[in-house]
mmCIF file of C-alpha atoms in Angstrom:
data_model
loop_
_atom_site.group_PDB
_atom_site.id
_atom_site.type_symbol
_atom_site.label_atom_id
_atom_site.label_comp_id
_atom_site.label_asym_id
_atom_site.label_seq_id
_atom_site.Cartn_x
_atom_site.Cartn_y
_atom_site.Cartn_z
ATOM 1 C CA UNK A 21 -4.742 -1.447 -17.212
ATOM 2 C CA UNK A 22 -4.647 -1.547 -13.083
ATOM 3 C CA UNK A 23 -8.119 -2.280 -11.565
ATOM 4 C CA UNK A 24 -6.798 -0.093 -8.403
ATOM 5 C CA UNK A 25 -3.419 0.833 -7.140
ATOM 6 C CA UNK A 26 -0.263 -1.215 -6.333
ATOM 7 C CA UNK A 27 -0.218 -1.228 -2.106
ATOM 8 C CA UNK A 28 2.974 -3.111 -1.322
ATOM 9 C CA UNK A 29 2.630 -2.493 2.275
ATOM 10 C CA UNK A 30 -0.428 -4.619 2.357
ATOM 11 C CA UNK A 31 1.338 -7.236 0.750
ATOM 12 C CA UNK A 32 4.053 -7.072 2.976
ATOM 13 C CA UNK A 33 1.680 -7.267 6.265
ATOM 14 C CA UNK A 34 0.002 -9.944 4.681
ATOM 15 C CA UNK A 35 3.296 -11.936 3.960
ATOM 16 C CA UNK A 36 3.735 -11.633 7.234
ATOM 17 C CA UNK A 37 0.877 -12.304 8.974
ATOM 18 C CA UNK A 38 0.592 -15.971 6.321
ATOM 19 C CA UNK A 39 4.013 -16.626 7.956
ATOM 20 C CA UNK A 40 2.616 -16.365 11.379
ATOM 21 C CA UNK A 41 -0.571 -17.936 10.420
ATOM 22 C CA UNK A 42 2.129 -21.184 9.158
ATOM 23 C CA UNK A 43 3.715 -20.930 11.939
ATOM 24 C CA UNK A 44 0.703 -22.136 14.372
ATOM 25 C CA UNK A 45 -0.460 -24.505 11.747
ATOM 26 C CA UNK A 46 2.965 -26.508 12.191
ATOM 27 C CA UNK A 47 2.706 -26.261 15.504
ATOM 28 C CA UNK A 48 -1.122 -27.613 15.273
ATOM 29 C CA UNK A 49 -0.150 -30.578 13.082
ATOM 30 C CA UNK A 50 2.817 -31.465 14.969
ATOM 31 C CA UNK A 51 5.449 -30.604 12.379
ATOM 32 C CA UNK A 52 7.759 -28.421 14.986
ATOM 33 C CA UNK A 53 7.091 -27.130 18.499
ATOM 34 C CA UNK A 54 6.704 -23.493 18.618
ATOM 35 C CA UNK A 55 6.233 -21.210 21.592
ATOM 36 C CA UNK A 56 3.471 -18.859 22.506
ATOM 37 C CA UNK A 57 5.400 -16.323 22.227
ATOM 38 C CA UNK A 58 6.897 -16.636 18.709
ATOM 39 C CA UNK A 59 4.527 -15.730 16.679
ATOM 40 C CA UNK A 60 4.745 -11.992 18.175
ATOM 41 C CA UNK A 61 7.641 -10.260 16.862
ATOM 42 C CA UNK A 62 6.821 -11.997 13.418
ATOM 43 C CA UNK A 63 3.683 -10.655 13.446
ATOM 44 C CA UNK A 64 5.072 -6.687 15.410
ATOM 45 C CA UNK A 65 7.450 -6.570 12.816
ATOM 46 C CA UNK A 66 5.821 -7.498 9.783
ATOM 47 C CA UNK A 67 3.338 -4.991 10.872
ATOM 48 C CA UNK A 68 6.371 -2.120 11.476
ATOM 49 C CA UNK A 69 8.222 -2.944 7.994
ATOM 50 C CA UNK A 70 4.370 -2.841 6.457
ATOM 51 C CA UNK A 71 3.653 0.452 7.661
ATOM 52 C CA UNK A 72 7.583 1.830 6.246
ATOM 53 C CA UNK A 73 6.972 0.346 3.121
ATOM 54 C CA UNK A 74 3.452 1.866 2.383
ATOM 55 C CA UNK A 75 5.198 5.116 3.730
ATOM 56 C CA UNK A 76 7.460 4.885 1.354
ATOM 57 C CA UNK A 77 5.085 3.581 -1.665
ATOM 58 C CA UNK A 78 3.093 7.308 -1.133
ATOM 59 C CA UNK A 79 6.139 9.327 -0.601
ATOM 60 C CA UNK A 80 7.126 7.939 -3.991
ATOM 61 C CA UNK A 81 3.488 7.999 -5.466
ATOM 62 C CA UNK A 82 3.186 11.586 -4.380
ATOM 63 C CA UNK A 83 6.219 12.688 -5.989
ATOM 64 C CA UNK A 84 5.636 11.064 -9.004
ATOM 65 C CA UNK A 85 1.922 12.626 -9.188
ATOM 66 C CA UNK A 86 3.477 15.688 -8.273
ATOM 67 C CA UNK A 87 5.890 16.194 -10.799
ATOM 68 C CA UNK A 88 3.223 14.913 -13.630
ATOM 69 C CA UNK A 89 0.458 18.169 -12.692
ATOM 70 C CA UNK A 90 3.347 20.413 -11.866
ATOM 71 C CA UNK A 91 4.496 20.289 -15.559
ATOM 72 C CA UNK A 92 0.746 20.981 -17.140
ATOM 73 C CA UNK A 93 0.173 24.805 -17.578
ATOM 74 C CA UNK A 94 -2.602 25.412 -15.289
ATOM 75 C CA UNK A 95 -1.333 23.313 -12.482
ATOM 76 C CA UNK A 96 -2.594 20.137 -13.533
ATOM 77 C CA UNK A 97 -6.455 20.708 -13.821
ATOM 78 C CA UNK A 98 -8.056 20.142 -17.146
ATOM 79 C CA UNK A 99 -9.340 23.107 -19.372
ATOM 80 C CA UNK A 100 -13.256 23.120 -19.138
ATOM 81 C CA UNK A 101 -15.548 23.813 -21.644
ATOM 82 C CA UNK A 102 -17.462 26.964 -21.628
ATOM 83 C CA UNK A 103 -20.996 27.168 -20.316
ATOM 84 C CA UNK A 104 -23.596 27.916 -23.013
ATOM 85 C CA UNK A 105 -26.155 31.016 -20.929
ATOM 86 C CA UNK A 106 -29.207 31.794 -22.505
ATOM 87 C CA UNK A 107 -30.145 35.321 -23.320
#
């Protein structure tokens, strides 16, 4: 059992954002010489495809819950028990 819901577009963004975290370490330790500027459209654009994918994770999520309490009888609440009154 899930402890909380799948988010892929955090997982994306935070793909990303390792990558551009990476990318300055190299730099840092002398592995490759990267400039300034680099790190910007890795980061922009991780950040862009991030936000379609979680778009697309709830559009999917919503249709899914959506067709699950659309199929129950009284539109997806649960039946509750009747309140005992005293007389």
């Amino acid at each position: 059992m899930l402890r909380h819901e799948f988010r892929p577009g955090k997982l994306v963004a935070g793909f990303f954002l390792t990558v551009a975290g990476i990318t300055y370490a190299g730099d840092a330790g002398g592995a490759w010489d990267t400039p300034w500027f680099a790190v910007i459209p890795i980061v922009v654009g991780g950040l862009c495809l991030a936000g379609v994918v979680g778009l697309l994770a709830r559009a999917v999520r919503n249709r899914r819950d959506g067709r699950r309490t659309s199929t129950h009888p009284e539109g997806g609440r649960t039946p509750q028990p009747p309140v005992p009154t005293d007389h």
